[in-house]
Amino acid sequence: MSITYLEAIREAQAKLLRDDKRVFIYGQDVGGTFGGAFKATKGLAKEFPGRVLNTPISEDAMVGTAIGAAIEGMRPIVEMQFADFSSIALNQILNNAGTHYWRTNMPVPITVRLPSGGTKGSGPFHSQSMESIYAHYPGLIVMTPATVEDAYTMLIEAVAIDDPVVYCEHKYLYYHLKADKLPTEGLPTGKARITREGRDLTIVSYSAMVHEALAVAEQLAPEGSEIEVVDLRSVKPLDTDTVLASVARTGRLLCVGESFPWGGVTAEVIARVTAEGFHLLDAAPQRINAKDTPIPYHPNLWSAHRPSAKEIARKARALLRE
Amino acid sequence: MSITYLEAIREAQAKLLRDDKRVFIYGQDVGGTFGGAFKATKGLAKEFPGRVLNTPISEDAMVGTAIGAAIEGMRPIVEMQFADFSSIALNQILNNAGTHYWRTNMPVPITVRLPSGGTKGSGPFHSQSMESIYAHYPGLIVMTPATVEDAYTMLIEAVAIDDPVVYCEHKYLYYHLKADKLPTEGLPTGKARITREGRDLTIVSYSAMVHEALAVAEQLAPEGSEIEVVDLRSVKPLDTDTVLASVARTGRLLCVGESFPWGGVTAEVIARVTAEGFHLLDAAPQRINAKDTPIPYHPNLWSAHRPSAKEIARKARALLRE
Amino acid sequence: MLQTAQRQSKTKKPKTALPHERFLEAFRWMLLARTLEEKLVSLYRGGLITGGVYIGKGQEAVSVACGLFLKKGDIFAPLIRDQAGRSAFGEPLLDVTRTYLGSRLGPMRGRDGNIHRGRPQESQLAMVSHLGAMISVTVGALMSKRFKGEKGFVGLACIGEGGMQAGAFHEGMNIAAVEQVPLVIVATNNHYAYSTPNDREFACHDLVDRAIGYGFEGYSLDGTDLGACLEVIGGAVKRARAGRPPQLVVASVLRLSGHGEHDDASYVTEEIKREPFACDCLKVAEQTIADLKLVDGETLAEWRKEAATKVDEAIATAQQEAPPEGDKEDWCAISMRNLVDSPE
Amino acid sequence: MLQTAQRQSKTKKPKTALPHERFLEAFRWMLLARTLEEKLVSLYRGGLITGGVYIGKGQEAVSVACGLFLKKGDIFAPLIRDQAGRSAFGEPLLDVTRTYLGSRLGPMRGRDGNIHRGRPQESQLAMVSHLGAMISVTVGALMSKRFKGEKGFVGLACIGEGGMQAGAFHEGMNIAAVEQVPLVIVATNNHYAYSTPNDREFACHDLVDRAIGYGFEGYSLDGTDLGACLEVIGGAVKRARAGRPPQLVVASVLRLSGHGEHDDASYVTEEIKREPFACDCLKVAEQTIADLKLVDGETLAEWRKEAATKVDEAIATAQQEAPPEGDKEDWCAISMRNLVDSPE
Ligand SMILES: Cc1ncc(C[n+]2csc(CCOP(=O)(O)OP(=O)(O)O)c2C)c(N)n1
Ligand SMILES: Cc1ncc(C[n+]2csc(CCOP(=O)(O)OP(=O)(O)O)c2C)c(N)n1
Ligand SMILES: [Mg+2]
Ligand SMILES: [Mg+2]
């Protein structure tokens, strides 16, 4: 048997619906026989009648409704059709869900699923990675699973967490990533994973870019360079300790993210490492992000816009030479 | 004569309306005899009939309308009543205005004024600093004036710029800051200012925090520490060259911002300086931001939440000792 | 305390409470709200309050009717001019004075202020400032109750005519109808959103005409007439509770204060002040009481005194309480401590 | 090319064009759109198109009427099912084929794709995906024209019944009424938003009932009837141009394709396919032409051939053109080069 990243997300939701009466799924086209634009809820409406509900095209109200339901004891999962459309729900996510516990002492356990990241031909409004915006504001947990196993266990954990979780699932990984089976346990939220060990350079990454980093690590191994790859798993909380420990071993840091270059995860990681582990660094920490333009539609442009294994390898080699 | 930061903003708008027929002001309560929640447009509706227009409570439509007007040749200034409410307009700002030139080759010269930052008793929804969110996305200029003179010349420049500008004016500075007169010329956009020269430590800041940094610099001078204060003026574009040149002189970097701690301006500055000027640093670069909670209402909590001169001084001293 | 006593009596009361009793009960909440808010205003003028004071003067009749027909387990989403409704719903006076006076014991513990207070634990939602956002939250709370198998509940959310123009309001209203939850939206057109008059807010003839386009049942209301408020809003609550479609009530009043107490409201025209909807609902109600001889002047005076005493007590208590302190504060925005992120 | 020729003839035509001429003109645009989109679908099936293909099958009659009554200087904000309207408004076929086939010479230069194309320089707005967002943009464009002293212009924005539930749509519609701009909103209720049927989208009896709540004039329309589309939408455009309040037209049709070509639309019920609004407007129009003997079969065949030729030409041209290349791209999101920020 083999199971994809997307199927893992579907299975996690099936399990959640099965095990916990408080769970329901709310989003555009998630219900009926359809099961979502990406089929992440395929079959669930039938299996769990009345608990997988189509919504109008009203992202603000989708999240607002979930907040209200959570206040009264439910555990809603909201599916955004694309992460990009969560811009419409941003006020509810940041200002309502994100502040609610602080204001009222009552947490709102909602999970907002964001199908994120670039794929060929998707263009400026169906490709975005918004984790940095959600992580910037207080009050939210922001998950960015990079593996089939994490996609599964982290979604289950997201719903268990009493605080609001923004769960960024990467669309490129939906079909590209397969595992043999689903795990029964995962690392706890907030713990990064050393996906590959190495002693010469630490590449910190998350979501789809972890796989580019791994490819580069493989590619450079024959050259005698041992690259350590750290998968952040969640960008908030961000596991500074694991990153620092890795940099302590390697002395070199490269951060790779698919999002826009100004601010964001890669800047945050570098700021933390330099503030707390400056003496550990043997060379200037570097980062690679997408370009500072909207995400292009044409595949030729898209593949030049996002960070590539080629670019990562080039920068890794330069860092290793320093 | 003496003129406040707020009056400078009003005067800039008066001049813009006077000099350029394409300019109009659009926002809640900006018109009539009222002139805005902070009176930044006081008297302008009367002086420029039909060009200072009240809007419904519809932030998305306010910005959408401005975009349309800009496409057809106008130069609208949109006033958000508080920066915090721009969360409702965020989709239009990021996804429509921010991408329009890239998509269509036609820039949209809108200026969105965001009364930003904390003041006593304003609470979680009337205190936010959102520059980091707008700077993260491509396609926008993000200004953060810290002086009366910059408030004036930068707003005039904002309207002259063909691309969309998010102009973050600090509410705390509205009445606290005074100048003798308005300048006829300012530094160009994208150029940081060395507000105070020093050789021992560079504090990079912007908006209201520049004044906290200056206070600390004064405070530490008798101790023999010469602190250089850099005012970024705009956080996008961010003048990396001026910051690097300063760090080259001082060898030490402290970044101070009033926004939330995860990501944002201070992380971005540190990431740039370490990537390009690692060898210039004699000590680990540090940053100070607000705390990672919503902005509290009670003055006791508020003053503990935002960065204070005391905290800056403490961290500056520690850095100087390293 | 008054509110507790009355709430109990309300539930104990036989179903066919005399309209006059209801009227008088409502009147006393209005009186309490007015007394409280006048006191808050004078504290504000004396510089004793940080942040803004936003009052519901002229809107107490509408507001009280919003709180009065809700029972334990119902959901209430009040807004900035709903002191009367909040009290009638059961909010202790101390919640108000503690919040305004910055006691650390208030429901928001100094973290949020003035009209933002709420107790979601007791189904009184704590508003965010962003107008319109609370409608869908109320819808969600009602769906939750339905999921849990509860019966006979209702939710009531307040909005101003200004907030009705926000996108969130539209999405919330529409989703309420799609989900067919027992929601009553009470919209108070007080003819201004801050300084902006109706003609720059919307262009329809009557905002109640919004109802049909969503599948709501819509009712108009003279918000200066307490009897009408009780009848129309009470009726809407009853219909929603009975399973009718969501209800929209649009009340017409004039805001008889500034937007907040910092605002002199000099933009309010003399002309509009002469409109029938510009009456003071409290005075009108008092006149009704006198005309119908529902209670005598002495009783009225006693009620007034009682309200003043309660307000003074609540203020005195809150004033003696310690404020929150930065260094003792729990600076943590999430409930699960093991998941706290700690950037610098 | 057809569109150029016809656009010219349209403006030259005496004001009292025979309805039949208009009908035939519209029909030919519908035919062109259908031919083009069928071709795009087959290219898509052949794997020759990156990204999605979203077509307007079954909605051509409504769409063509949206484009047909607009003149140079009017503002048009089409959406994803408006090929017919775009062509009638003057969009060259090459804009379409270049965009879909990834030519670097297309209006979006590979930066955005398929239905997102536009030419704001020529008053054809380039949509963002976020539904509802283009309404207020159209309002702003119209305000601009008024500021500049232009006269007699009009704007037309399209929306689906799904998009009508978005907050941005509400704010845009309301602000149009507040500003009293000459706007026509044409809403096409094709009974689905992607897979979601009407009953999970809204709960009012008829979406045209939204009009009154905003101060729009509202009209319903059988979108399968080209004659009705021309009359009702033409009338709305005329009224808006003449200074009447903003106009809302709600057309009823069935989407005769998947949401996009990746979608088999298996969720569309057999029952709904038997509804009168499920007719194919192109076939209905053709039947009308035959019944009224407006042109003979030979002419029809010729028109069909002409459309196919034009489409084939536009595709062949675009296919020969070079795609954009990453290393030659101007990676700059702002127009003022001196203000470019360059983070790593
Ligand atoms: C989305 C949003 N934009 C702006 C504001 C700022 N604001 C606070 S109250 C107010 C006026 C509200 O008018 P209305 O809804 O009519 O209520 P009223 O104050 O008249 O009771 C405004 C503009 C806000 N709270 N929310
Ligand atoms: C704000 C927003 N949310 C979600 C989407 C994703 N989406 C694209 S088209 C579509 C359905 C649109 O339905 P409708 O408006 O009825 O237009 P139709 O496709 O039926 O012509 C959805 C949900 C979007 N484009 N915008
Ligand atoms: Mg009002
Ligand atoms: Mg539809």
mmCIF file of C-alpha atoms in Angstrom, chain D residues 129-284:
data_model
loop_
_atom_site.group_PDB
_atom_site.id
_atom_site.type_symbol
_atom_site.label_atom_id
_atom_site.label_comp_id
_atom_site.label_asym_id
_atom_site.label_seq_id
_atom_site.Cartn_x
_atom_site.Cartn_y
_atom_site.Cartn_z
ATOM 1 C CA SER D 129 -9.271 35.720 -8.521
ATOM 2 C CA HIS D 130 -10.862 36.924 -5.317
ATOM 3 C CA LEU D 131 -14.500 37.099 -6.260
ATOM 4 C CA GLY D 132 -16.313 40.347 -5.643
ATOM 5 C CA ALA D 133 -13.141 42.427 -5.614
ATOM 6 C CA MET D 134 -13.632 43.903 -9.065
ATOM 7 C CA ILE D 135 -16.928 45.625 -8.323
ATOM 8 C CA SER D 136 -15.430 48.451 -6.293
ATOM 9 C CA VAL D 137 -12.572 48.744 -8.762
ATOM 10 C CA THR D 138 -15.139 49.394 -11.475
ATOM 11 C CA VAL D 139 -16.819 51.966 -9.243
ATOM 12 C CA GLY D 140 -13.497 53.747 -8.808
ATOM 13 C CA ALA D 141 -12.833 53.786 -12.520
ATOM 14 C CA LEU D 142 -16.229 55.401 -13.061
ATOM 15 C CA MET D 143 -15.616 57.968 -10.344
ATOM 16 C CA SER D 144 -12.373 58.811 -12.048
ATOM 17 C CA LYS D 145 -14.160 59.511 -15.284
ATOM 18 C CA ARG D 146 -16.587 61.732 -13.476
ATOM 19 C CA PHE D 147 -13.725 63.570 -11.776
ATOM 20 C CA LYS D 148 -12.169 64.120 -15.170
ATOM 21 C CA GLY D 149 -15.406 65.568 -16.482
ATOM 22 C CA GLU D 150 -16.209 62.809 -18.930
ATOM 23 C CA LYS D 151 -19.846 62.252 -19.813
ATOM 24 C CA GLY D 152 -22.096 59.484 -21.021
ATOM 25 C CA PHE D 153 -19.919 56.603 -19.915
ATOM 26 C CA VAL D 154 -21.010 53.475 -18.154
ATOM 27 C CA GLY D 155 -19.368 50.539 -16.397
ATOM 28 C CA LEU D 156 -20.436 46.920 -16.419
ATOM 29 C CA ALA D 157 -19.189 44.302 -13.998
ATOM 30 C CA CYS D 158 -19.992 40.598 -14.116
ATOM 31 C CA ILE D 159 -20.434 38.266 -11.185
ATOM 32 C CA GLY D 160 -21.682 34.756 -10.489
ATOM 33 C CA GLU D 161 -24.287 33.956 -7.884
ATOM 34 C CA GLY D 162 -21.475 32.471 -5.826
ATOM 35 C CA GLY D 163 -19.407 35.631 -5.900
ATOM 36 C CA MET D 164 -22.423 37.633 -4.779
ATOM 37 C CA GLN D 165 -21.993 36.134 -1.318
ATOM 38 C CA ALA D 166 -18.509 37.571 -0.883
ATOM 39 C CA GLY D 167 -18.124 40.552 1.416
ATOM 40 C CA ALA D 168 -16.252 42.476 -1.244
ATOM 41 C CA PHE D 169 -19.242 42.181 -3.546
ATOM 42 C CA HIS D 170 -21.516 43.706 -0.939
ATOM 43 C CA GLU D 171 -19.173 46.570 -0.193
ATOM 44 C CA GLY D 172 -18.689 47.214 -3.892
ATOM 45 C CA MET D 173 -22.391 47.191 -4.670
ATOM 46 C CA ASN D 174 -23.183 49.453 -1.766
ATOM 47 C CA ILE D 175 -20.463 51.948 -2.555
ATOM 48 C CA ALA D 176 -21.625 52.074 -6.161
ATOM 49 C CA ALA D 177 -25.015 53.176 -4.928
ATOM 50 C CA VAL D 178 -23.561 55.687 -2.480
ATOM 51 C CA GLU D 179 -21.452 57.206 -5.256
ATOM 52 C CA GLN D 180 -24.308 56.920 -7.761
ATOM 53 C CA VAL D 181 -21.991 55.843 -10.527
ATOM 54 C CA PRO D 182 -23.397 54.556 -13.800
ATOM 55 C CA LEU D 183 -22.770 50.902 -13.048
ATOM 56 C CA VAL D 184 -24.507 47.805 -14.308
ATOM 57 C CA ILE D 185 -23.879 44.577 -12.428
ATOM 58 C CA VAL D 186 -24.791 41.483 -14.367
ATOM 59 C CA ALA D 187 -25.061 38.493 -12.098
ATOM 60 C CA THR D 188 -25.354 35.104 -13.688
ATOM 61 C CA ASN D 189 -26.941 32.498 -11.525
ATOM 62 C CA ASN D 190 -25.772 29.308 -13.197
ATOM 63 C CA HIS D 191 -27.013 27.356 -10.194
ATOM 64 C CA TYR D 192 -23.594 26.251 -9.018
ATOM 65 C CA ALA D 193 -20.527 27.778 -7.491
ATOM 66 C CA TYR D 194 -18.045 25.125 -8.479
ATOM 67 C CA SER D 195 -19.833 22.061 -7.024
ATOM 68 C CA THR D 196 -22.005 23.951 -4.568
ATOM 69 C CA PRO D 197 -25.698 24.225 -5.428
ATOM 70 C CA ASN D 198 -27.750 27.327 -4.725
ATOM 71 C CA ASP D 199 -29.174 26.039 -1.456
ATOM 72 C CA ARG D 200 -25.778 26.219 0.194
ATOM 73 C CA GLU D 201 -25.011 29.612 -1.348
ATOM 74 C CA PHE D 202 -27.945 31.761 -0.306
ATOM 75 C CA ALA D 203 -31.417 31.436 1.102
ATOM 76 C CA CYS D 204 -33.445 34.201 -0.473
ATOM 77 C CA HIS D 205 -36.148 33.468 -2.953
ATOM 78 C CA ASP D 206 -34.581 35.388 -5.818
ATOM 79 C CA LEU D 207 -31.234 37.141 -5.904
ATOM 80 C CA VAL D 208 -32.728 40.070 -7.763
ATOM 81 C CA ASP D 209 -34.348 40.934 -4.446
ATOM 82 C CA ARG D 210 -30.949 42.128 -3.369
ATOM 83 C CA ALA D 211 -31.340 45.207 -5.583
ATOM 84 C CA ILE D 212 -33.822 47.108 -3.461
ATOM 85 C CA GLY D 213 -31.694 46.835 -0.342
ATOM 86 C CA TYR D 214 -28.900 48.757 -2.026
ATOM 87 C CA GLY D 215 -30.902 51.253 -4.021
ATOM 88 C CA PHE D 216 -30.203 49.501 -7.294
ATOM 89 C CA GLU D 217 -32.824 48.909 -9.940
ATOM 90 C CA GLY D 218 -33.196 45.181 -10.390
ATOM 91 C CA TYR D 219 -34.156 43.000 -13.337
ATOM 92 C CA SER D 220 -34.509 39.268 -13.750
ATOM 93 C CA LEU D 221 -33.637 37.549 -16.928
ATOM 94 C CA ASP D 222 -33.910 34.199 -18.678
ATOM 95 C CA GLY D 223 -30.286 33.878 -19.693
ATOM 96 C CA THR D 224 -30.990 31.224 -22.290
ATOM 97 C CA ASP D 225 -32.947 33.714 -24.381
ATOM 98 C CA LEU D 226 -30.624 35.927 -26.372
ATOM 99 C CA GLY D 227 -33.386 38.349 -27.296
ATOM 100 C CA ALA D 228 -34.241 38.840 -23.647
ATOM 101 C CA CYS D 229 -30.572 39.270 -22.749
ATOM 102 C CA LEU D 230 -30.147 41.978 -25.333
ATOM 103 C CA GLU D 231 -33.266 43.739 -24.251
ATOM 104 C CA VAL D 232 -32.750 43.584 -20.501
ATOM 105 C CA ILE D 233 -29.010 44.123 -20.340
ATOM 106 C CA GLY D 234 -29.156 46.649 -23.176
ATOM 107 C CA GLY D 235 -31.869 48.433 -21.265
ATOM 108 C CA ALA D 236 -29.873 48.425 -18.057
ATOM 109 C CA VAL D 237 -26.859 49.864 -19.822
ATOM 110 C CA LYS D 238 -29.038 52.528 -21.372
ATOM 111 C CA ARG D 239 -30.603 53.448 -18.046
ATOM 112 C CA ALA D 240 -27.271 53.626 -16.263
ATOM 113 C CA ARG D 241 -25.897 55.783 -19.050
ATOM 114 C CA ALA D 242 -28.883 58.065 -18.769
ATOM 115 C CA GLY D 243 -28.224 58.685 -15.102
ATOM 116 C CA ARG D 244 -30.617 56.245 -13.476
ATOM 117 C CA PRO D 245 -29.414 54.523 -10.313
ATOM 118 C CA PRO D 246 -27.058 51.560 -10.617
ATOM 119 C CA GLN D 247 -28.603 48.505 -12.213
ATOM 120 C CA LEU D 248 -28.608 44.873 -11.151
ATOM 121 C CA VAL D 249 -29.507 42.214 -13.661
ATOM 122 C CA VAL D 250 -29.797 38.626 -12.481
ATOM 123 C CA ALA D 251 -29.778 36.038 -15.224
ATOM 124 C CA SER D 252 -30.722 32.430 -14.774
ATOM 125 C CA VAL D 253 -28.869 29.713 -16.686
ATOM 126 C CA LEU D 254 -27.159 26.391 -16.105
ATOM 127 C CA ARG D 255 -23.423 26.070 -16.485
ATOM 128 C CA LEU D 256 -23.127 23.595 -19.368
ATOM 129 C CA SER D 257 -19.597 22.519 -18.548
ATOM 130 C CA GLY D 258 -17.527 21.628 -15.545
ATOM 131 C CA HIS D 259 -16.384 24.454 -13.330
ATOM 132 C CA GLY D 260 -13.171 24.115 -15.277
ATOM 133 C CA GLU D 261 -12.231 21.474 -17.776
ATOM 134 C CA HIS D 262 -10.608 19.404 -15.035
ATOM 135 C CA ASP D 263 -14.054 18.965 -13.507
ATOM 136 C CA ASP D 264 -16.527 16.365 -14.766
ATOM 137 C CA ALA D 265 -19.394 18.114 -12.986
ATOM 138 C CA SER D 266 -20.828 14.786 -11.883
ATOM 139 C CA TYR D 267 -22.502 16.619 -9.027
ATOM 140 C CA VAL D 268 -24.899 18.358 -11.421
ATOM 141 C CA THR D 269 -28.187 16.577 -10.921
ATOM 142 C CA GLU D 270 -30.247 15.095 -13.707
ATOM 143 C CA GLU D 271 -33.199 16.953 -12.353
ATOM 144 C CA ILE D 272 -31.619 20.334 -12.800
ATOM 145 C CA LYS D 273 -30.553 19.429 -16.311
ATOM 146 C CA ARG D 274 -34.243 19.166 -17.169
ATOM 147 C CA GLU D 275 -35.041 22.664 -15.951
ATOM 148 C CA PRO D 276 -35.946 25.271 -18.561
ATOM 149 C CA PHE D 277 -32.873 27.327 -17.623
ATOM 150 C CA ALA D 278 -30.718 24.352 -18.623
ATOM 151 C CA CYS D 279 -31.185 25.007 -22.355
ATOM 152 C CA ASP D 280 -28.211 25.853 -24.460
ATOM 153 C CA CYS D 281 -28.608 29.534 -25.335
ATOM 154 C CA LEU D 282 -26.667 29.100 -28.560
ATOM 155 C CA LYS D 283 -29.013 26.417 -29.810
ATOM 156 C CA VAL D 284 -32.007 28.450 -28.758
#
